[in-house]
Amino acid sequence: SQQGEEDPQALSIQEGENATMNCSYKTSINNLQWYRQNSGRGLVHLILIRSNEREKHSGRLRVTLDTSKKSSSLLITASRAADTASYFCATDAWGSTLGRLYFGRGTQLTVWP
Amino acid sequence: DGGITQSPKYLFRKEGQNVTLSCEQNLNHDAMYWYRQDPGQGLRLIYYSQIVNDFQKGDIAEGYSVSREKKESFPLTVTSAQKNPTAFYLCASSTFHLGEQETQYFGPGTRLLVL
């Protein structure tokens, strides 16, 4: 499967702490994307990092990409209770059928006030 | 107000019944997608369409059908052949740039329950 796999499956932290989630994938990619899903809602796009980029920032989010290890990490700094959600990585696999993303199973993040 | 909408929010299906989930977008996106999400699971691709009047099967197309007669609309029919349809269904749309899949925009989802 070309699907990404997030690690850990669940993460529980206190407000103010940093949260780190990892994603591993199997094939070469064009880009990797991170999405967030609040319970019972649709997914919201957070950040896209292309295969020729190593790091990207957006507000309190920092994403890294290591194509040699086929892995990515999402860091949320100074977490808040409102960050509680599931986080998914998705890959646009190079050479695969054009027009689809491969999603992982997600990391469930719980931030306690 | 641009976006992607799904209706209904909740849908109940009786045994042997076909039901249709609606998905509409006004983002002028060429590509549209249907995903299924089971509790604690990731997204599994059912069908996708890159252009009007064309669509492709995803990973779990059996028991489902779609049409793409208009750019804005991509309805999904859950047929009686789908034996385990209870799930959360998500529709998405996107564009492409230089052959790469860009951001997908998701609707709020439809929860399908079997009576």
PDB file of C-alpha atoms in Angstrom:
ATOM      1  CA  SER A   1       0.000   0.000   0.000  1.00  0.00           C
ATOM      2  CA  GLN A   2       1.142   3.527  -0.674  1.00  0.00           C
ATOM      3  CA  GLN A   3      -0.767   4.747   2.358  1.00  0.00           C
ATOM      4  CA  GLY A   4       1.003   6.880   4.908  1.00  0.00           C
ATOM      5  CA  GLU A   5       1.109   5.708   8.477  1.00  0.00           C
ATOM      6  CA  GLU A   6       0.969   8.133  11.391  1.00  0.00           C
ATOM      7  CA  ASP A   7       2.664   7.576  14.686  1.00  0.00           C
ATOM      8  CA  PRO A   8       1.597   7.597  17.477  1.00  0.00           C
ATOM      9  CA  GLN A   9      -2.030   6.549  17.031  1.00  0.00           C
ATOM     10  CA  ALA A  10      -2.966   8.648  20.047  1.00  0.00           C
ATOM     11  CA  LEU A  11      -1.220  11.464  21.902  1.00  0.00           C
ATOM     12  CA  SER A  12      -2.314  13.133  25.121  1.00  0.00           C
ATOM     13  CA  ILE A  13      -0.593  16.291  26.411  1.00  0.00           C
ATOM     14  CA  GLN A  14      -1.166  19.352  28.599  1.00  0.00           C
ATOM     15  CA  GLU A  15      -1.848  22.827  27.239  1.00  0.00           C
ATOM     16  CA  GLY A  16       1.356  24.671  26.507  1.00  0.00           C
ATOM     17  CA  GLU A  17       3.330  21.547  25.636  1.00  0.00           C
ATOM     18  CA  ASN A  18       4.506  20.751  22.128  1.00  0.00           C
ATOM     19  CA  ALA A  19       2.928  17.916  20.150  1.00  0.00           C
ATOM     20  CA  THR A  20       4.887  15.930  17.574  1.00  0.00           C
ATOM     21  CA  MET A  21       3.300  13.518  15.123  1.00  0.00           C
ATOM     22  CA  ASN A  22       5.126  11.434  12.562  1.00  0.00           C
ATOM     23  CA  CYS A  23       4.165  10.046   9.189  1.00  0.00           C
ATOM     24  CA  SER A  24       5.939   7.350   7.197  1.00  0.00           C
ATOM     25  CA  TYR A  25       5.195   6.378   3.617  1.00  0.00           C
ATOM     26  CA  LYS A  26       6.418   3.798   1.154  1.00  0.00           C
ATOM     27  CA  THR A  27       6.857   5.295  -2.308  1.00  0.00           C
ATOM     28  CA  SER A  28       8.409   8.424  -3.787  1.00  0.00           C
ATOM     29  CA  ILE A  29       6.143  11.436  -3.563  1.00  0.00           C
ATOM     30  CA  ASN A  30       5.401  14.718  -5.284  1.00  0.00           C
ATOM     31  CA  ASN A  31       4.175  16.279  -2.071  1.00  0.00           C
ATOM     32  CA  LEU A  32       2.940  15.435   1.406  1.00  0.00           C
ATOM     33  CA  GLN A  33       0.008  17.170   3.073  1.00  0.00           C
ATOM     34  CA  TRP A  34      -1.260  17.365   6.641  1.00  0.00           C
ATOM     35  CA  TYR A  35      -4.938  17.678   7.490  1.00  0.00           C
ATOM     36  CA  ARG A  36      -6.878  18.135  10.704  1.00  0.00           C
ATOM     37  CA  GLN A  37     -10.297  16.701  11.533  1.00  0.00           C
ATOM     38  CA  ASN A  38     -12.442  17.730  14.469  1.00  0.00           C
ATOM     39  CA  SER A  39     -14.797  15.035  15.683  1.00  0.00           C
ATOM     40  CA  GLY A  40     -17.686  14.488  13.262  1.00  0.00           C
ATOM     41  CA  ARG A  41     -16.472  17.113  10.804  1.00  0.00           C
ATOM     42  CA  GLY A  42     -14.744  17.273   7.449  1.00  0.00           C
ATOM     43  CA  LEU A  43     -10.982  17.532   7.070  1.00  0.00           C
ATOM     44  CA  VAL A  44      -9.244  20.885   6.978  1.00  0.00           C
ATOM     45  CA  HIS A  45      -5.974  21.352   5.116  1.00  0.00           C
ATOM     46  CA  LEU A  46      -3.083  22.524   7.302  1.00  0.00           C
ATOM     47  CA  ILE A  47       0.055  22.520   5.215  1.00  0.00           C
ATOM     48  CA  LEU A  48       1.565  21.109   2.011  1.00  0.00           C
ATOM     49  CA  ILE A  49       5.267  20.349   1.655  1.00  0.00           C
ATOM     50  CA  ARG A  50       6.772  19.449  -1.715  1.00  0.00           C
ATOM     51  CA  SER A  51       9.353  16.755  -2.249  1.00  0.00           C
ATOM     52  CA  ASN A  52      12.127  19.323  -2.802  1.00  0.00           C
ATOM     53  CA  GLU A  53      11.388  21.110   0.493  1.00  0.00           C
ATOM     54  CA  ARG A  54      12.764  20.065   3.877  1.00  0.00           C
ATOM     55  CA  GLU A  55      10.873  22.276   6.289  1.00  0.00           C
ATOM     56  CA  LYS A  56       7.839  24.509   6.290  1.00  0.00           C
ATOM     57  CA  HIS A  57       6.198  26.726   8.896  1.00  0.00           C
ATOM     58  CA  SER A  58       2.691  28.044   9.323  1.00  0.00           C
ATOM     59  CA  GLY A  59       1.908  29.840  12.561  1.00  0.00           C
ATOM     60  CA  ARG A  60       2.436  27.325  15.391  1.00  0.00           C
ATOM     61  CA  LEU A  61       2.878  24.474  12.912  1.00  0.00           C
ATOM     62  CA  ARG A  62       6.210  23.178  11.707  1.00  0.00           C
ATOM     63  CA  VAL A  63       6.444  20.372   9.171  1.00  0.00           C
ATOM     64  CA  THR A  64       9.611  18.556   8.159  1.00  0.00           C
ATOM     65  CA  LEU A  65      10.145  16.132   5.310  1.00  0.00           C
ATOM     66  CA  ASP A  66      12.953  13.601   4.958  1.00  0.00           C
ATOM     67  CA  THR A  67      12.567  11.926   1.569  1.00  0.00           C
ATOM     68  CA  SER A  68      15.561   9.641   2.181  1.00  0.00           C
ATOM     69  CA  LYS A  69      13.750   8.149   5.175  1.00  0.00           C
ATOM     70  CA  LYS A  70      10.314   8.538   3.582  1.00  0.00           C
ATOM     71  CA  SER A  71       9.026  10.304   6.651  1.00  0.00           C
ATOM     72  CA  SER A  72       7.509  13.579   7.773  1.00  0.00           C
ATOM     73  CA  SER A  73       6.758  15.142  11.118  1.00  0.00           C
ATOM     74  CA  LEU A  74       4.205  17.707  12.247  1.00  0.00           C
ATOM     75  CA  LEU A  75       5.077  19.798  15.294  1.00  0.00           C
ATOM     76  CA  ILE A  76       2.442  21.912  17.027  1.00  0.00           C
ATOM     77  CA  THR A  77       4.064  24.309  19.454  1.00  0.00           C
ATOM     78  CA  ALA A  78       2.444  25.716  22.594  1.00  0.00           C
ATOM     79  CA  SER A  79      -0.613  23.530  22.146  1.00  0.00           C
ATOM     80  CA  ARG A  80      -4.096  24.627  23.157  1.00  0.00           C
ATOM     81  CA  ALA A  81      -7.220  22.695  24.109  1.00  0.00           C
ATOM     82  CA  ALA A  82      -8.674  23.796  20.758  1.00  0.00           C
ATOM     83  CA  ASP A  83      -5.946  21.781  18.986  1.00  0.00           C
ATOM     84  CA  THR A  84      -7.685  18.588  20.114  1.00  0.00           C
ATOM     85  CA  ALA A  85      -8.467  16.740  16.876  1.00  0.00           C
ATOM     86  CA  SER A  86      -7.299  13.942  14.596  1.00  0.00           C
ATOM     87  CA  TYR A  87      -4.364  14.727  12.329  1.00  0.00           C
ATOM     88  CA  PHE A  88      -3.810  12.948   9.014  1.00  0.00           C
ATOM     89  CA  CYS A  89      -0.963  12.908   6.576  1.00  0.00           C
ATOM     90  CA  ALA A  90      -1.656  12.361   2.883  1.00  0.00           C
ATOM     91  CA  THR A  91       0.748  11.713   0.043  1.00  0.00           C
ATOM     92  CA  ASP A  92       0.571  12.567  -3.624  1.00  0.00           C
ATOM     93  CA  ALA A  93       2.576   9.552  -4.720  1.00  0.00           C
ATOM     94  CA  TRP A  94       4.910  10.135  -7.663  1.00  0.00           C
ATOM     95  CA  GLY A  95       4.037   8.004 -10.647  1.00  0.00           C
ATOM     96  CA  SER A  96       0.731   6.881  -9.182  1.00  0.00           C
ATOM     97  CA  THR A  97      -2.636   7.486 -10.731  1.00  0.00           C
ATOM     98  CA  LEU A  98      -2.857  11.215 -11.214  1.00  0.00           C
ATOM     99  CA  GLY A  99      -5.421  12.885  -9.073  1.00  0.00           C
ATOM    100  CA  ARG A 100      -5.529  11.099  -5.777  1.00  0.00           C
ATOM    101  CA  LEU A 101      -4.076  11.322  -2.313  1.00  0.00           C
ATOM    102  CA  TYR A 102      -3.250   8.428  -0.015  1.00  0.00           C
ATOM    103  CA  PHE A 103      -4.324   9.079   3.585  1.00  0.00           C
ATOM    104  CA  GLY A 104      -3.010   7.501   6.753  1.00  0.00           C
ATOM    105  CA  ARG A 105      -5.159   6.419   9.697  1.00  0.00           C
ATOM    106  CA  GLY A 106      -4.409   9.513  11.717  1.00  0.00           C
ATOM    107  CA  THR A 107      -3.115  10.547  15.134  1.00  0.00           C
ATOM    108  CA  GLN A 108      -5.734  11.452  17.729  1.00  0.00           C
ATOM    109  CA  LEU A 109      -4.389  14.412  19.707  1.00  0.00           C
ATOM    110  CA  THR A 110      -5.954  15.342  23.024  1.00  0.00           C
ATOM    111  CA  VAL A 111      -4.810  18.551  24.721  1.00  0.00           C
ATOM    112  CA  TRP A 112      -5.901  18.912  28.346  1.00  0.00           C
ATOM    113  CA  PRO A 113      -6.495  22.389  29.796  1.00  0.00           C
TER     114      PRO A 113
ATOM    115  CA  ASP B   1     -19.171  32.304  -0.032  1.00  0.00           C
ATOM    116  CA  GLY B   2     -17.117  29.610  -1.729  1.00  0.00           C
ATOM    117  CA  GLY B   3     -17.025  26.077  -0.502  1.00  0.00           C
ATOM    118  CA  ILE B   4     -18.182  22.505  -0.736  1.00  0.00           C
ATOM    119  CA  THR B   5     -21.493  21.336   0.676  1.00  0.00           C
ATOM    120  CA  GLN B   6     -22.907  17.920   1.435  1.00  0.00           C
ATOM    121  CA  SER B   7     -26.451  16.905   2.188  1.00  0.00           C
ATOM    122  CA  PRO B   8     -28.083  15.533   4.132  1.00  0.00           C
ATOM    123  CA  LYS B   9     -26.069  15.613   7.349  1.00  0.00           C
ATOM    124  CA  TYR B  10     -27.662  12.339   8.479  1.00  0.00           C
ATOM    125  CA  LEU B  11     -29.208   9.685   6.247  1.00  0.00           C
ATOM    126  CA  PHE B  12     -31.021   6.527   7.182  1.00  0.00           C
ATOM    127  CA  ARG B  13     -31.194   3.573   4.849  1.00  0.00           C
ATOM    128  CA  LYS B  14     -33.533   0.628   4.986  1.00  0.00           C
ATOM    129  CA  GLU B  15     -32.522  -2.849   3.870  1.00  0.00           C
ATOM    130  CA  GLY B  16     -32.496  -3.177   0.083  1.00  0.00           C
ATOM    131  CA  GLN B  17     -32.786   0.561  -0.483  1.00  0.00           C
ATOM    132  CA  ASN B  18     -30.580   2.747  -2.661  1.00  0.00           C
ATOM    133  CA  VAL B  19     -29.752   6.165  -1.241  1.00  0.00           C
ATOM    134  CA  THR B  20     -28.010   9.146  -2.810  1.00  0.00           C
ATOM    135  CA  LEU B  21     -25.646  11.543  -1.074  1.00  0.00           C
ATOM    136  CA  SER B  22     -25.298  15.011  -2.523  1.00  0.00           C
ATOM    137  CA  CYS B  23     -22.043  16.933  -2.999  1.00  0.00           C
ATOM    138  CA  GLU B  24     -21.826  20.398  -4.541  1.00  0.00           C
ATOM    139  CA  GLN B  25     -18.878  22.775  -4.914  1.00  0.00           C
ATOM    140  CA  ASN B  26     -18.592  26.351  -6.147  1.00  0.00           C
ATOM    141  CA  LEU B  27     -14.795  26.479  -6.089  1.00  0.00           C
ATOM    142  CA  ASN B  28     -14.518  25.853  -9.854  1.00  0.00           C
ATOM    143  CA  HIS B  29     -12.447  22.737  -9.139  1.00  0.00           C
ATOM    144  CA  ASP B  30     -12.076  20.123 -11.849  1.00  0.00           C
ATOM    145  CA  ALA B  31     -11.535  17.156  -9.527  1.00  0.00           C
ATOM    146  CA  MET B  32     -13.965  15.721  -6.985  1.00  0.00           C
ATOM    147  CA  TYR B  33     -13.714  12.767  -4.619  1.00  0.00           C
ATOM    148  CA  TRP B  34     -15.766  10.525  -2.358  1.00  0.00           C
ATOM    149  CA  TYR B  35     -14.244   8.955   0.745  1.00  0.00           C
ATOM    150  CA  ARG B  36     -15.579   6.601   3.348  1.00  0.00           C
ATOM    151  CA  GLN B  37     -14.432   6.848   6.978  1.00  0.00           C
ATOM    152  CA  ASP B  38     -15.142   4.182   9.575  1.00  0.00           C
ATOM    153  CA  PRO B  39     -14.680   4.810  13.325  1.00  0.00           C
ATOM    154  CA  GLY B  40     -11.034   5.244  14.251  1.00  0.00           C
ATOM    155  CA  GLN B  41      -9.972   4.724  10.662  1.00  0.00           C
ATOM    156  CA  GLY B  42      -8.465   6.816   7.940  1.00  0.00           C
ATOM    157  CA  LEU B  43     -10.097   7.782   4.665  1.00  0.00           C
ATOM    158  CA  ARG B  44     -10.705   5.211   1.965  1.00  0.00           C
ATOM    159  CA  LEU B  45     -11.307   6.401  -1.579  1.00  0.00           C
ATOM    160  CA  ILE B  46     -14.555   5.233  -3.177  1.00  0.00           C
ATOM    161  CA  TYR B  47     -14.666   7.111  -6.504  1.00  0.00           C
ATOM    162  CA  TYR B  48     -13.046  10.172  -7.981  1.00  0.00           C
ATOM    163  CA  SER B  49     -13.553  12.342 -11.030  1.00  0.00           C
ATOM    164  CA  GLN B  50     -10.955  14.546 -12.675  1.00  0.00           C
ATOM    165  CA  ILE B  51     -13.275  16.052 -15.250  1.00  0.00           C
ATOM    166  CA  VAL B  52     -16.945  16.259 -16.158  1.00  0.00           C
ATOM    167  CA  ASN B  53     -18.427  13.061 -17.615  1.00  0.00           C
ATOM    168  CA  ASP B  54     -15.498  10.970 -16.431  1.00  0.00           C
ATOM    169  CA  PHE B  55     -14.795   9.140 -13.160  1.00  0.00           C
ATOM    170  CA  GLN B  56     -12.602   6.354 -11.831  1.00  0.00           C
ATOM    171  CA  LYS B  57     -13.019   3.679  -9.189  1.00  0.00           C
ATOM    172  CA  GLY B  58     -11.082   4.092  -5.999  1.00  0.00           C
ATOM    173  CA  ASP B  59     -10.106   1.389  -3.546  1.00  0.00           C
ATOM    174  CA  ILE B  60     -13.601   0.395  -2.357  1.00  0.00           C
ATOM    175  CA  ALA B  61     -16.000   1.111  -5.240  1.00  0.00           C
ATOM    176  CA  GLU B  62     -18.093  -2.061  -4.947  1.00  0.00           C
ATOM    177  CA  GLY B  63     -21.675  -1.287  -3.971  1.00  0.00           C
ATOM    178  CA  TYR B  64     -21.392   2.388  -4.893  1.00  0.00           C
ATOM    179  CA  SER B  65     -22.065   4.410  -8.040  1.00  0.00           C
ATOM    180  CA  VAL B  66     -21.447   8.032  -9.063  1.00  0.00           C
ATOM    181  CA  SER B  67     -22.146  10.460 -11.879  1.00  0.00           C
ATOM    182  CA  ARG B  68     -20.448  13.686 -12.956  1.00  0.00           C
ATOM    183  CA  GLU B  69     -22.807  15.474 -15.311  1.00  0.00           C
ATOM    184  CA  LYS B  70     -21.904  18.953 -14.053  1.00  0.00           C
ATOM    185  CA  LYS B  71     -18.612  20.373 -12.856  1.00  0.00           C
ATOM    186  CA  GLU B  72     -20.206  21.503  -9.597  1.00  0.00           C
ATOM    187  CA  SER B  73     -21.892  18.243  -8.641  1.00  0.00           C
ATOM    188  CA  PHE B  74     -20.720  14.713  -7.819  1.00  0.00           C
ATOM    189  CA  PRO B  75     -23.527  12.642  -6.235  1.00  0.00           C
ATOM    190  CA  LEU B  76     -22.816   9.259  -4.675  1.00  0.00           C
ATOM    191  CA  THR B  77     -25.374   6.459  -4.659  1.00  0.00           C
ATOM    192  CA  VAL B  78     -25.049   3.741  -2.056  1.00  0.00           C
ATOM    193  CA  THR B  79     -26.744   0.733  -3.598  1.00  0.00           C
ATOM    194  CA  SER B  80     -28.337  -2.272  -1.945  1.00  0.00           C
ATOM    195  CA  ALA B  81     -25.249  -4.236  -3.000  1.00  0.00           C
ATOM    196  CA  GLN B  82     -23.238  -2.411  -0.327  1.00  0.00           C
ATOM    197  CA  LYS B  83     -23.806  -4.715   2.624  1.00  0.00           C
ATOM    198  CA  ASN B  84     -22.132  -2.628   5.292  1.00  0.00           C
ATOM    199  CA  PRO B  85     -22.887   1.008   4.409  1.00  0.00           C
ATOM    200  CA  THR B  86     -22.869   2.488   7.923  1.00  0.00           C
ATOM    201  CA  ALA B  87     -20.064   5.045   7.867  1.00  0.00           C
ATOM    202  CA  PHE B  88     -19.171   8.724   7.590  1.00  0.00           C
ATOM    203  CA  TYR B  89     -18.966   9.847   3.951  1.00  0.00           C
ATOM    204  CA  LEU B  90     -16.782  12.761   2.938  1.00  0.00           C
ATOM    205  CA  CYS B  91     -16.725  14.582  -0.369  1.00  0.00           C
ATOM    206  CA  ALA B  92     -13.768  16.687  -1.484  1.00  0.00           C
ATOM    207  CA  SER B  93     -12.633  18.748  -4.457  1.00  0.00           C
ATOM    208  CA  SER B  94      -9.272  19.986  -5.690  1.00  0.00           C
ATOM    209  CA  THR B  95      -7.162  21.348  -8.509  1.00  0.00           C
ATOM    210  CA  PHE B  96      -3.895  20.225 -10.047  1.00  0.00           C
ATOM    211  CA  HIS B  97      -0.745  22.207 -10.668  1.00  0.00           C
ATOM    212  CA  LEU B  98       2.078  20.997 -12.911  1.00  0.00           C
ATOM    213  CA  GLY B  99       0.850  17.429 -12.540  1.00  0.00           C
ATOM    214  CA  GLU B 100       0.716  17.517  -8.758  1.00  0.00           C
ATOM    215  CA  GLN B 101      -2.310  17.014  -6.558  1.00  0.00           C
ATOM    216  CA  GLU B 102      -2.970  20.249  -4.738  1.00  0.00           C
ATOM    217  CA  THR B 103      -4.954  20.822  -1.553  1.00  0.00           C
ATOM    218  CA  GLN B 104      -8.234  18.970  -1.219  1.00  0.00           C
ATOM    219  CA  TYR B 105     -11.171  20.875   0.237  1.00  0.00           C
ATOM    220  CA  PHE B 106     -13.645  18.790   2.195  1.00  0.00           C
ATOM    221  CA  GLY B 107     -17.337  19.059   2.821  1.00  0.00           C
ATOM    222  CA  PRO B 108     -18.832  18.607   6.319  1.00  0.00           C
ATOM    223  CA  GLY B 109     -19.736  14.958   5.701  1.00  0.00           C
ATOM    224  CA  THR B 110     -22.843  12.778   5.686  1.00  0.00           C
ATOM    225  CA  ARG B 111     -23.367  10.108   8.312  1.00  0.00           C
ATOM    226  CA  LEU B 112     -25.214   7.110   6.887  1.00  0.00           C
ATOM    227  CA  LEU B 113     -26.992   4.747   9.231  1.00  0.00           C
ATOM    228  CA  VAL B 114     -28.853   1.543   8.472  1.00  0.00           C
ATOM    229  CA  LEU B 115     -32.280   1.006  10.008  1.00  0.00           C
TER     230      LEU B 115
END
